[in-house]
Coordinates of C-alpha atoms and ligand atoms in Angstrom, one line a residue:
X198 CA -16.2 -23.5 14.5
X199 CA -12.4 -23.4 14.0
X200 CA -11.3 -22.5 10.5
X201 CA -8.2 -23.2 8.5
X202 CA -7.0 -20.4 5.4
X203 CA -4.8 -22.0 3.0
X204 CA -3.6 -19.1 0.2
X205 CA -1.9 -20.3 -2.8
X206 CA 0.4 -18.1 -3.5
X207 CA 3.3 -20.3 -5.2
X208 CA 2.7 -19.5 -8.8
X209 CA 5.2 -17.6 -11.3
X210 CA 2.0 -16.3 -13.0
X211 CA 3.2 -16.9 -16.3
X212 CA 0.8 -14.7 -18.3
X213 CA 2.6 -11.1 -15.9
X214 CA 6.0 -11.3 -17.9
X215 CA 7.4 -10.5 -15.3
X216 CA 10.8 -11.7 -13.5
X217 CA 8.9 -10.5 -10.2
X218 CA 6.6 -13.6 -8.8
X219 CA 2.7 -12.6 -9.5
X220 CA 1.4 -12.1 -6.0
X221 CA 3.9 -9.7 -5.3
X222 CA 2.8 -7.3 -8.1
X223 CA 0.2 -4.8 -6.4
X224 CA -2.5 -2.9 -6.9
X225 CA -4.1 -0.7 -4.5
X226 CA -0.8 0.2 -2.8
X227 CA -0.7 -3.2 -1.6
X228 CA 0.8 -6.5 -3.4
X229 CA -1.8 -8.9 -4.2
X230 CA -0.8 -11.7 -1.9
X231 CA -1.3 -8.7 0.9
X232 CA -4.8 -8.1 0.4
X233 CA -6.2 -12.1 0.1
X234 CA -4.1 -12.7 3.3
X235 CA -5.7 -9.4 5.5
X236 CA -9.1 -10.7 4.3
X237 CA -8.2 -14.3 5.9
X238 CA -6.7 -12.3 9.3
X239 CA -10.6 -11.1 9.5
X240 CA -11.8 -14.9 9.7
X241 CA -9.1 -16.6 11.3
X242 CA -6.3 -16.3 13.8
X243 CA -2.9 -15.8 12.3
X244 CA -1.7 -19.6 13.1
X245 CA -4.6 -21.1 11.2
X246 CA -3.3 -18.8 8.0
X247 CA -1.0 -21.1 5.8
X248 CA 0.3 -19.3 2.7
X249 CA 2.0 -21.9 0.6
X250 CA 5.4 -20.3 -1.5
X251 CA 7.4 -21.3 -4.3
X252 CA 8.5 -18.9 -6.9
X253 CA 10.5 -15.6 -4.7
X254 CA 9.0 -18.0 -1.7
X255 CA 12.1 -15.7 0.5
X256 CA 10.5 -12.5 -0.8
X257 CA 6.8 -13.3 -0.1
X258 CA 7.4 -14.5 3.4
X259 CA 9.6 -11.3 4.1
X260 CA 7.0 -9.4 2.9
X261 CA 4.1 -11.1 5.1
X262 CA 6.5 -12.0 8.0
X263 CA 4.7 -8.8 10.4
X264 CA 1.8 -10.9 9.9
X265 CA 2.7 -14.1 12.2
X266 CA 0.9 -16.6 9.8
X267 CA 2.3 -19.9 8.9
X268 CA 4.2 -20.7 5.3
X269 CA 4.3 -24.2 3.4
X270 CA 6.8 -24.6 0.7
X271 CA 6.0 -25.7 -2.7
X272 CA 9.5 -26.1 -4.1
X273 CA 7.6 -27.4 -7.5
X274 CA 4.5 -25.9 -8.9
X275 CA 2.5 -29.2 -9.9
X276 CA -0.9 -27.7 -9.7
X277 CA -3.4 -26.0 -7.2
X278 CA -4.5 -29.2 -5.9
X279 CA -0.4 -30.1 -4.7
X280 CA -0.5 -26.9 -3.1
X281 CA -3.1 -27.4 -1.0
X282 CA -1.0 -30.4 -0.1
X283 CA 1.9 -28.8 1.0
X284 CA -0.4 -28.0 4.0
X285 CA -1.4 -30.8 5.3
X286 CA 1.2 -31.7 7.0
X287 CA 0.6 -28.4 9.0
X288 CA -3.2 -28.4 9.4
X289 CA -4.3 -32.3 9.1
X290 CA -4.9 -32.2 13.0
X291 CA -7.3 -29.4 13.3
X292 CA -11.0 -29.9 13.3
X293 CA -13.9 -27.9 11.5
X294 CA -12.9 -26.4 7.8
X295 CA -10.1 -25.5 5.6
X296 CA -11.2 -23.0 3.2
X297 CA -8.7 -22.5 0.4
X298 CA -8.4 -18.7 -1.5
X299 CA -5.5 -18.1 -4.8
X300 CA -3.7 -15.3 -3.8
X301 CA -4.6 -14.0 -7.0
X302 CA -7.9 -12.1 -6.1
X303 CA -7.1 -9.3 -4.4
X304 CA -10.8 -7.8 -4.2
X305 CA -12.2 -11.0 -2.1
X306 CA -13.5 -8.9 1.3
X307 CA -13.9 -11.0 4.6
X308 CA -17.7 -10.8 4.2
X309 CA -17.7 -12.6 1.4
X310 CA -15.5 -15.7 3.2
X311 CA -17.6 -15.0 6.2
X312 CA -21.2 -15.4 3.8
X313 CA -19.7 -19.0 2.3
X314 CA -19.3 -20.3 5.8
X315 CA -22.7 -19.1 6.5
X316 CA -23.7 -21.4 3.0
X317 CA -21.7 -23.7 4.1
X318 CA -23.0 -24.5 7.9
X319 CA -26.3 -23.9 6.3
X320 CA -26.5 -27.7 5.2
X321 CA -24.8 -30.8 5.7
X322 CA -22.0 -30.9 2.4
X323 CA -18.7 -31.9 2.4
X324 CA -17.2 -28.9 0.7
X325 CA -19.1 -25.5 -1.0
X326 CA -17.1 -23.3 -3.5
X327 CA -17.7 -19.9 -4.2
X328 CA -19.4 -19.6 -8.1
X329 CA -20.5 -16.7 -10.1
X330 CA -22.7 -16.5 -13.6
X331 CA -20.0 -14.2 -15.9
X332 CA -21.4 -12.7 -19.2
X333 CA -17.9 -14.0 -20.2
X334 CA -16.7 -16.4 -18.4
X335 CA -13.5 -16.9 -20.6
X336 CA -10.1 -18.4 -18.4
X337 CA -12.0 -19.9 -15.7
X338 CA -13.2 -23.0 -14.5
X339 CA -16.6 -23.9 -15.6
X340 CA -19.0 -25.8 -12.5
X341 CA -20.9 -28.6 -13.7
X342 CA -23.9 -29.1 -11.9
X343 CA -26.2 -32.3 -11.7
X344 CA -30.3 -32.3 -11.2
X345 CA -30.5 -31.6 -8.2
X346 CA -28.0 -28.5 -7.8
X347 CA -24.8 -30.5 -6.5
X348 CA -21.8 -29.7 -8.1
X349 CA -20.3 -32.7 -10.1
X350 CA -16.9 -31.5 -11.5
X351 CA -15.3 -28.6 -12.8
X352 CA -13.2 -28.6 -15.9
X353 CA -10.9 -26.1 -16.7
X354 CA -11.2 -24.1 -19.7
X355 CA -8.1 -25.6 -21.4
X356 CA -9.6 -28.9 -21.0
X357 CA -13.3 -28.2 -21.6
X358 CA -15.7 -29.4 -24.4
X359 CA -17.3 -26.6 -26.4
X360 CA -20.5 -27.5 -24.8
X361 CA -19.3 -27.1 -21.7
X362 CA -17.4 -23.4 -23.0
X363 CA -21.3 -22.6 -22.9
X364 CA -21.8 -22.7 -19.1
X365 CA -21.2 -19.8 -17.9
X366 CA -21.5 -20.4 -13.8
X367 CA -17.8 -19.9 -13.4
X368 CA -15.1 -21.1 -10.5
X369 CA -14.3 -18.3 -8.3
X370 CA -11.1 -20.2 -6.7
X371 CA -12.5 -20.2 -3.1
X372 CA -13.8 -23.0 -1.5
X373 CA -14.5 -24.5 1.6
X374 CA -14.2 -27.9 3.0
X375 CA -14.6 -29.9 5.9
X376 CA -10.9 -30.7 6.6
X377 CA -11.2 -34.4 7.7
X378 CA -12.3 -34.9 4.3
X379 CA -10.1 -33.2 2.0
X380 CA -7.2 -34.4 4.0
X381 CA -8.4 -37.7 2.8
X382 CA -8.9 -37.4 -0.7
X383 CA -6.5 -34.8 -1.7
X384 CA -4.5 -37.5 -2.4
X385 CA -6.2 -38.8 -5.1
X386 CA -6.1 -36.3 -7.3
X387 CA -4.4 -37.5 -10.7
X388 CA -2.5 -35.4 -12.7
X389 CA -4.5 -33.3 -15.9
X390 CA -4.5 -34.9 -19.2
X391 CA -4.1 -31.9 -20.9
X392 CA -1.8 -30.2 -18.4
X393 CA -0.2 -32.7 -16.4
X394 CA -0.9 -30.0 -13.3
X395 CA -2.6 -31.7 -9.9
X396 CA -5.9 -29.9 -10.1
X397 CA -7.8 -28.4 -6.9
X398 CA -10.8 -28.5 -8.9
X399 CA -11.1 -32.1 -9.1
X400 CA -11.8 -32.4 -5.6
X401 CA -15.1 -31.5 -6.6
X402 CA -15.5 -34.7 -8.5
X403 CA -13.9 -36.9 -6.2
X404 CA -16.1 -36.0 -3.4
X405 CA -19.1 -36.3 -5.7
X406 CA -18.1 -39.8 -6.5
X407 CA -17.2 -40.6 -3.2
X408 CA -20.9 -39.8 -2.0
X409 CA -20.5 -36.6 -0.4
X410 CA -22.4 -33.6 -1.8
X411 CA -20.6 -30.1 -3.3
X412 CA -22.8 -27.0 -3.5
X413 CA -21.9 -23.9 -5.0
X414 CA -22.4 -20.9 -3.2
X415 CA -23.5 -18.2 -6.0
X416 CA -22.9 -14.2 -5.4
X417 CA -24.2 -11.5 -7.7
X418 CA -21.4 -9.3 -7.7
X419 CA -18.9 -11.0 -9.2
X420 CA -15.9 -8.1 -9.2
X421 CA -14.8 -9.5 -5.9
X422 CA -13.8 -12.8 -7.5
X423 CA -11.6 -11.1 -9.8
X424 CA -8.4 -13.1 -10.6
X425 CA -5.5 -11.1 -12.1
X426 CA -3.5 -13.0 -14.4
X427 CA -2.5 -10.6 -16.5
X428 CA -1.1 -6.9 -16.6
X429 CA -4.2 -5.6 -17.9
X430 CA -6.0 -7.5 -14.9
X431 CA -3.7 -6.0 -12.8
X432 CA -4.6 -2.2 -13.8
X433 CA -8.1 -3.0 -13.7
X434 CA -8.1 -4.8 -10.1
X435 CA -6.1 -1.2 -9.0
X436 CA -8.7 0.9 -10.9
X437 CA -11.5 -1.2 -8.4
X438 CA -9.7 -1.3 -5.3
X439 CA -9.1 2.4 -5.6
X440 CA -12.7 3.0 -6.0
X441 CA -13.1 1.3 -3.3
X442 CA -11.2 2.5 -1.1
X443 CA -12.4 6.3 -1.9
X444 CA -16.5 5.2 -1.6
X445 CA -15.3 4.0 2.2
X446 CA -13.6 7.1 2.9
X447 CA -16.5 9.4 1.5
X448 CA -19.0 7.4 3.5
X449 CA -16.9 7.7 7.1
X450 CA -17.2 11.4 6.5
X451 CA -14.1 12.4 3.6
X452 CA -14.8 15.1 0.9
X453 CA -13.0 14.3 -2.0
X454 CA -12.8 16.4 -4.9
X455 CA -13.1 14.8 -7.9
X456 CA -12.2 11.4 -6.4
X457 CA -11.6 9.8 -9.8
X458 CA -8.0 11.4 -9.9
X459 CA -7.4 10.5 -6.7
X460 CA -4.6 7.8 -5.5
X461 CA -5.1 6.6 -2.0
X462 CA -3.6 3.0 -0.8
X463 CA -5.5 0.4 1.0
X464 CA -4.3 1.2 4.7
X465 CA -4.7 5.2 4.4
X466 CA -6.7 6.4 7.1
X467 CA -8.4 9.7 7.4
X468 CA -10.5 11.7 10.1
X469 CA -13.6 13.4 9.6
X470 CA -14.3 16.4 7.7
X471 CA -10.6 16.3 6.4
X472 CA -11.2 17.5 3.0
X473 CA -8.8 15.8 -0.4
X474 CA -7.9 17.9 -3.4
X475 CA -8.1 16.7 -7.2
X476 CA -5.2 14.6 -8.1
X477 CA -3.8 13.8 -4.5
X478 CA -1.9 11.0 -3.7
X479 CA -2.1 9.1 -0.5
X480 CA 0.2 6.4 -0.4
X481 CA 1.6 3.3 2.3
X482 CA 0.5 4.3 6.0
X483 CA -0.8 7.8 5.9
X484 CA -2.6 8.6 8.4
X485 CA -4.6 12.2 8.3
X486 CA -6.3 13.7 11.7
X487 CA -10.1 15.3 11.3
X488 CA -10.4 18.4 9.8
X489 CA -7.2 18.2 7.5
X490 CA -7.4 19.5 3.4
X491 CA -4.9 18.1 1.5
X492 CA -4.6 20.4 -1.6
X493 CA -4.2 19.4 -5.6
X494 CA -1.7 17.2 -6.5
X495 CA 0.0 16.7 -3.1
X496 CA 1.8 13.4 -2.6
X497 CA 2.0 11.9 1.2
X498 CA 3.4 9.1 1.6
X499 CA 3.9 7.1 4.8
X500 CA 2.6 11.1 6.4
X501 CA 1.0 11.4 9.8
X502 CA -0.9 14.6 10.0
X503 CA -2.9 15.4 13.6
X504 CA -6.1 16.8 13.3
X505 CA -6.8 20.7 11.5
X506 CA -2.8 20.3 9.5
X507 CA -3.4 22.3 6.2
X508 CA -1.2 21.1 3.4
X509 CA -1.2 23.2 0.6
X510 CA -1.4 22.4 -3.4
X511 CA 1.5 20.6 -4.6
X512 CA 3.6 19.7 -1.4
X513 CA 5.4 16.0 -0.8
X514 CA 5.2 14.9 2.9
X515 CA 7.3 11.7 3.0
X516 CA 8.1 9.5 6.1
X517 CA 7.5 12.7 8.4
X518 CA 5.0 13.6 11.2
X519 CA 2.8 17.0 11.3
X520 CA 1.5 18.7 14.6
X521 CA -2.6 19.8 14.6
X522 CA -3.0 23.2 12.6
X523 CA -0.2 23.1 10.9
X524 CA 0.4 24.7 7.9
X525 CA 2.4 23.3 5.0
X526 CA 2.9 24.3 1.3
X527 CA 2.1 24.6 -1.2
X528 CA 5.3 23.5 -3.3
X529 CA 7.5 22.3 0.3
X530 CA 8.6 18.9 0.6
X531 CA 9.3 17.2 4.3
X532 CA 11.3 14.3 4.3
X533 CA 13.2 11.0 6.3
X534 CA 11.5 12.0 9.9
X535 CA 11.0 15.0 9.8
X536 CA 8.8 16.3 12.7
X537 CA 6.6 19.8 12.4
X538 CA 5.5 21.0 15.6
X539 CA 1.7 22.2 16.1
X540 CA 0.6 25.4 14.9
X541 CA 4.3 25.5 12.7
X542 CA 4.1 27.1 9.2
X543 CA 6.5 25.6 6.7
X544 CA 6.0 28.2 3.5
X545 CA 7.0 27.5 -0.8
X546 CA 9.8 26.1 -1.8
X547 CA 11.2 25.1 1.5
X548 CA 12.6 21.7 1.9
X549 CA 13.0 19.6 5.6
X550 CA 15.0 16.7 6.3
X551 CA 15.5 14.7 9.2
X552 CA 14.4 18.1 11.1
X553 CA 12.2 18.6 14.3
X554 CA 11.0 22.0 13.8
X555 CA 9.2 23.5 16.8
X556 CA 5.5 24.3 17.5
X557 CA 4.6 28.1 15.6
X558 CA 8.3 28.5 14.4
X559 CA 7.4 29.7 10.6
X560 CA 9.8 28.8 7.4
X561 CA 7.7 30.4 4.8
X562 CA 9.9 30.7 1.8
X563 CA 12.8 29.6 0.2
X564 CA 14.9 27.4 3.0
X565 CA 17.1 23.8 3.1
X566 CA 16.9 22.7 6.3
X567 CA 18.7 19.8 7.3
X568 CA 19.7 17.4 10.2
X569 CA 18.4 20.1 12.2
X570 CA 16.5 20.8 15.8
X571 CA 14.7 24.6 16.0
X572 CA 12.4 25.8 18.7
X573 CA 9.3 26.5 19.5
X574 CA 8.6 30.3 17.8
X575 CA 11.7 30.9 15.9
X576 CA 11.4 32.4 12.5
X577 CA 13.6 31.1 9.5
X578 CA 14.0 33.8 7.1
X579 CA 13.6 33.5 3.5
X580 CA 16.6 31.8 1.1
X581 CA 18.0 30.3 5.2
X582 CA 20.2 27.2 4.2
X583 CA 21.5 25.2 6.9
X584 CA 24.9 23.5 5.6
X585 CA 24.8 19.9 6.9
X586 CA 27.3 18.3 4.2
X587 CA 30.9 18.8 4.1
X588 CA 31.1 16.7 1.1
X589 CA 31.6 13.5 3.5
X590 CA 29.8 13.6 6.7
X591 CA 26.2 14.8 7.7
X592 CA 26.1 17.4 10.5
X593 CA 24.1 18.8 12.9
X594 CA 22.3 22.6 13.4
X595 CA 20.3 23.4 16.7
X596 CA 18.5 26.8 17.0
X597 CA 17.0 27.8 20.0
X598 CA 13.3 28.6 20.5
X599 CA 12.3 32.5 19.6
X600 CA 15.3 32.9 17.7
X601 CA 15.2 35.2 14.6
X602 CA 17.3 33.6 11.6
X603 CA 17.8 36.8 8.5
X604 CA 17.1 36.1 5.6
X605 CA 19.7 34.3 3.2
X606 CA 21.6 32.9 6.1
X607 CA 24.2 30.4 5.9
X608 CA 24.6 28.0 8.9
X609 CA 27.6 26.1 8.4
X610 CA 27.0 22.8 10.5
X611 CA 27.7 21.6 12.9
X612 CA 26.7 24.7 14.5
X613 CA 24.6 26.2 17.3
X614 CA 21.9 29.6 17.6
X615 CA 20.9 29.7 21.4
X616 CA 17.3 31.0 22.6
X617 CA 16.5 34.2 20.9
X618 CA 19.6 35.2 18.9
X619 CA 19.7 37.0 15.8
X620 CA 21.0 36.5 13.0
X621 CA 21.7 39.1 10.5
X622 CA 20.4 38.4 7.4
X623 CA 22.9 37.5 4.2
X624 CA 25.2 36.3 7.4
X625 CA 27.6 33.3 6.9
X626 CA 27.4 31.7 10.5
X627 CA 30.3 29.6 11.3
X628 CA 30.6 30.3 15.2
X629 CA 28.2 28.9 18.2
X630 CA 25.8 31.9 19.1
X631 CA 25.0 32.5 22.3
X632 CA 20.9 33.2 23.4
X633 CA 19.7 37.0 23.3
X634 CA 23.0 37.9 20.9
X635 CA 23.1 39.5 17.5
X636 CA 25.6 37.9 15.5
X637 CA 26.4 39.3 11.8
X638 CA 28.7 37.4 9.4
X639 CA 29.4 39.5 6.5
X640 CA 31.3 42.2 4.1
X641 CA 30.4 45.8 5.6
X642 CA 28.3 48.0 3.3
X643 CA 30.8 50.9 1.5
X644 CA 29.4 53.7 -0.6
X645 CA 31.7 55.8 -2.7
X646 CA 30.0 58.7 -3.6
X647 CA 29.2 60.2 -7.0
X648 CA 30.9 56.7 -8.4
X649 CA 28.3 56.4 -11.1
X650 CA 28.1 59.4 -12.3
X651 CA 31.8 60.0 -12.9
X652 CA 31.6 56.3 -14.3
X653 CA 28.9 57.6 -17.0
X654 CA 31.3 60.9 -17.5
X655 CA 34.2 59.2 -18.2
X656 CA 32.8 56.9 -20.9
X657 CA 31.4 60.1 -22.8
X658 CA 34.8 61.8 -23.3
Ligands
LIG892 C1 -7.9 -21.3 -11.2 C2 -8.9 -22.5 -11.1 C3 -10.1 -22.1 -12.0 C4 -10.7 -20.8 -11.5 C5 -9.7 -19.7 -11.4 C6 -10.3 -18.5 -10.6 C7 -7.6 -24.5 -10.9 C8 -7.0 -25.7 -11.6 N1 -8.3 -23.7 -11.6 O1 -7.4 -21.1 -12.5 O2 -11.1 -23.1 -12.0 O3 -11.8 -20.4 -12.3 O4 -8.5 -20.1 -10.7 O5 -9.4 -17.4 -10.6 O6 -7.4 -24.4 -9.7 N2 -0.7 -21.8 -7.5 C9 0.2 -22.4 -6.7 N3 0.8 -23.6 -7.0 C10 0.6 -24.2 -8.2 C11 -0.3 -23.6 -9.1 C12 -0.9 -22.4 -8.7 O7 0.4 -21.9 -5.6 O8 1.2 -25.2 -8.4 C13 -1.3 -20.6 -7.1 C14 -1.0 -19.4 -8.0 O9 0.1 -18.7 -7.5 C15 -2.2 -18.5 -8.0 C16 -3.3 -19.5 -7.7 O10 -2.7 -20.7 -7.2 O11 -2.2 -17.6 -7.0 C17 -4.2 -19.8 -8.9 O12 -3.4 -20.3 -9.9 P1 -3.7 -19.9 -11.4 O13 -2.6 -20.6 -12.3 O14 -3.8 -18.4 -11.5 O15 -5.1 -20.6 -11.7 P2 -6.1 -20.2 -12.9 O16 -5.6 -20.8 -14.2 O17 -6.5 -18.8 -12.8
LIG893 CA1 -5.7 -17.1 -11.6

């Protein structure tokens, strides 16, 4: 059965207050839009996606452009049911079904989609729409059903009588229909009384009239359905996805410590047995190998860690790659591509950017090391600062493999320590040293004898 996804995604979403268009607020480390459209990539292939823009319609394609699904432009936002229209143009050809999502309800899973075209083929109807009883159903559509279970209309909640405020089988927003026959009567929708907006909804109606039948497809758990139209929507769509995301983790074989403090985006991945401290963050596309532990309050984000990498309480990992059994932290931050070679051990308060630092080569306290390439083995001693800025250009530092570097060096960059020199610690090195050297850059030690005590003499007379 081919399948069609149209997402309407055009909206301002008046009710945000925001300047930024809705679907591109996010929650769960993702913007809305994001997760409706990777729940449609599950059904069908990215040509048969349509996303129809309008408000920031530059920014939402940028944003799904990696994708390779299809855009419509709605240059005027004149309802859900125009929207749909700015599609046909692009999908009025293909066979089987369109099914149409908002790109408001970010906790829609494929399953779901998959279980309405399961209703759907189940019986011949022209269209089936996802409904769901609420306790309060306040802001959506109300279904109105006839005798016989068919779905006769669905009037907004703006528009509806106080009888109908009553019903409280609600309109998730996701429907499906058979294409030849929405193609034909989208047309026909009139604008809203009240509203003067082209309403999706009154397909249902049409159809109906027209002779065709509309079923609802009812699910239990409504939380999936969730539309976010407001800020406080938004926090508690985030609050769900999280939770989410965290139960999957858990059940592939995670330990997370006191998962509700934990913050860990939609695309994280995480190997078995890796163990997650209170209050870490996993953000954009971490990966973590098996066997990892992540301690309290760590924040990775965009992190690829191989399997057995320790990071200690406390540490930020940004943009940067970790060899297996590794250890890093607590309180050291990698940054900008950084690359930590296996078995490595970066230490407290030392700080990597834009470094390859080779496999067992230890930094355990106190260092800035930056723009740099060190070997495999070579030991960077405590309070080591490599000097990459001159104030106008970034340079470059290159240490050997089994070097030694003292402790409180300074490397003025550009600059390079071949194979297992040493550097003399409290040294200024300004001068290439060669491999197997010592080099020493600093005052000589002098001692004047019996200074202090003449000193404390002199101030008693
Ligand atoms: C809609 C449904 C309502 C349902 C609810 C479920 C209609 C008329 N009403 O109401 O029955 O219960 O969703 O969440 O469809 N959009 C466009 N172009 C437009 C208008 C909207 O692309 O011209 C997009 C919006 O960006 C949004 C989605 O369509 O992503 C839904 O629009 P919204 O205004 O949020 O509809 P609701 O009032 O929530
Ligand atoms: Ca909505």
């Amino acid at each position: 059965m081919n399948v069609s996804i149209v997402i309407l995604a055009a909206g301002l979403g008046t009710r945000m207050k925001s300047k930024h268009a809705k679907v591109l607020h996010r929650a769960g480390g993702k913007a809305l839009v994001e997760h409706v459209v990777d729940a449609a990539l599950e059904i069908a292939d990215p040509s048969n996606v349509v996303v129809i823009t309008g408000h920031q319609a530059e920014r939402v394609e940028e944003l799904l452009g990696a994708r390779k699904i299809r855009f419509a432009r709605q240059t005027e936002q004149l309802g859900t049911g125009h929207a749909v229209l700015m599609a046909k143009p692009l999908l009025e050809n293909q066979p089987g079904l369109v099914v149409v999502l908002y790109g408001d309800t970010p906790l829609l899973t494929a399953g779901t989609i998959r279980s309405l075209l399961d209703a759907h083929a189940a019986s011949a109807r022209a269209a089936t729409l996802i409904a769901t009883e609420l306790d309060d159903p306040t802001g959506y559509g109300r279904v109105l059903l006839n005798a016989a279970g068919g779905v006769t209309g669905i009037v907004e909640q703006k528009a509806a009588t106080p009888e109908q405020l009553k019903i409280r089988l609600a309109n998730s927003g996701i429907y499906a229909f058979e294409a030849p026959l929405l193609w034909k009567h989208l047309s026909a929708i009139t604008p809203n009384a009240a509203s003067g907006e082209i309403y999706l909804t009154d397909m249902a109606e049409i159809l109906d009239r027209a002779g065709h039948t509309v079923r609802p497809f009812q699910i239990k758990d409504p939380s999936e359905l969730f539309g976010i139209n407001t800020r406080i929507e938004l926090s508690q769509a985030d609050a769900l996805l999280r939770e989410r995301k965290v139960r999957e983790l858990m059940l592939a074989g995670v330990t997370i410590e006191q998962p509700e403090t934990v913050t860990i985006d939609s695309q994280v991945r995480v190997g078995m047995d890796s163990i997650i401290g209170p209050f870490v963050q996993l953000r954009g596309a971490t990966t973590l190998g098996a066997d990892c532990i992540v301690g309290a309050c760590s924040i990775l984000t965009n992190a690829t860690l191989a399997d057995g990498v320790t990071v200690e309480a406390f540490t930020l990992i940004a943009d940067s790659e970790v060899g297996a059994g590794a250890g890093i932290g607590p309180y050291a931050r990698l940054r900008m591509n950084t690359e930590i070679g296996a078995k490595a051990k970066i230490g407290n308060f030392v700080e990597l950017k834009k470094t390859k630092f080779g496999m067992e080569a230890k930094a355990q306290h106190l260092a800035y090391l930056g723009d740099s390439d060190i070997g495999e083995k070579t030991n960077i001693g405590a309070g080591t600062i490599t000097c990459n800025y001159d104030g106008t250009a970034k340079h470059k530092t290159k240490i050997g493999s089994g070097a030694f570097i003292g402790s409180n060096s300074t490397l003025v960059a550009p600059i390079e320590i071949a194979d297992r020199a040493y550097i003399a610690a409290g040294s200024v090195i300004t001068d290439p040293v060669p491999a197997d050297a010592l080099a020493l850059g600093r005052g000589r030690q002098v001692i004047k004898e019996g200074w202090a005590k003449k000193k404390a003499t002199a101030k008693e007379k």
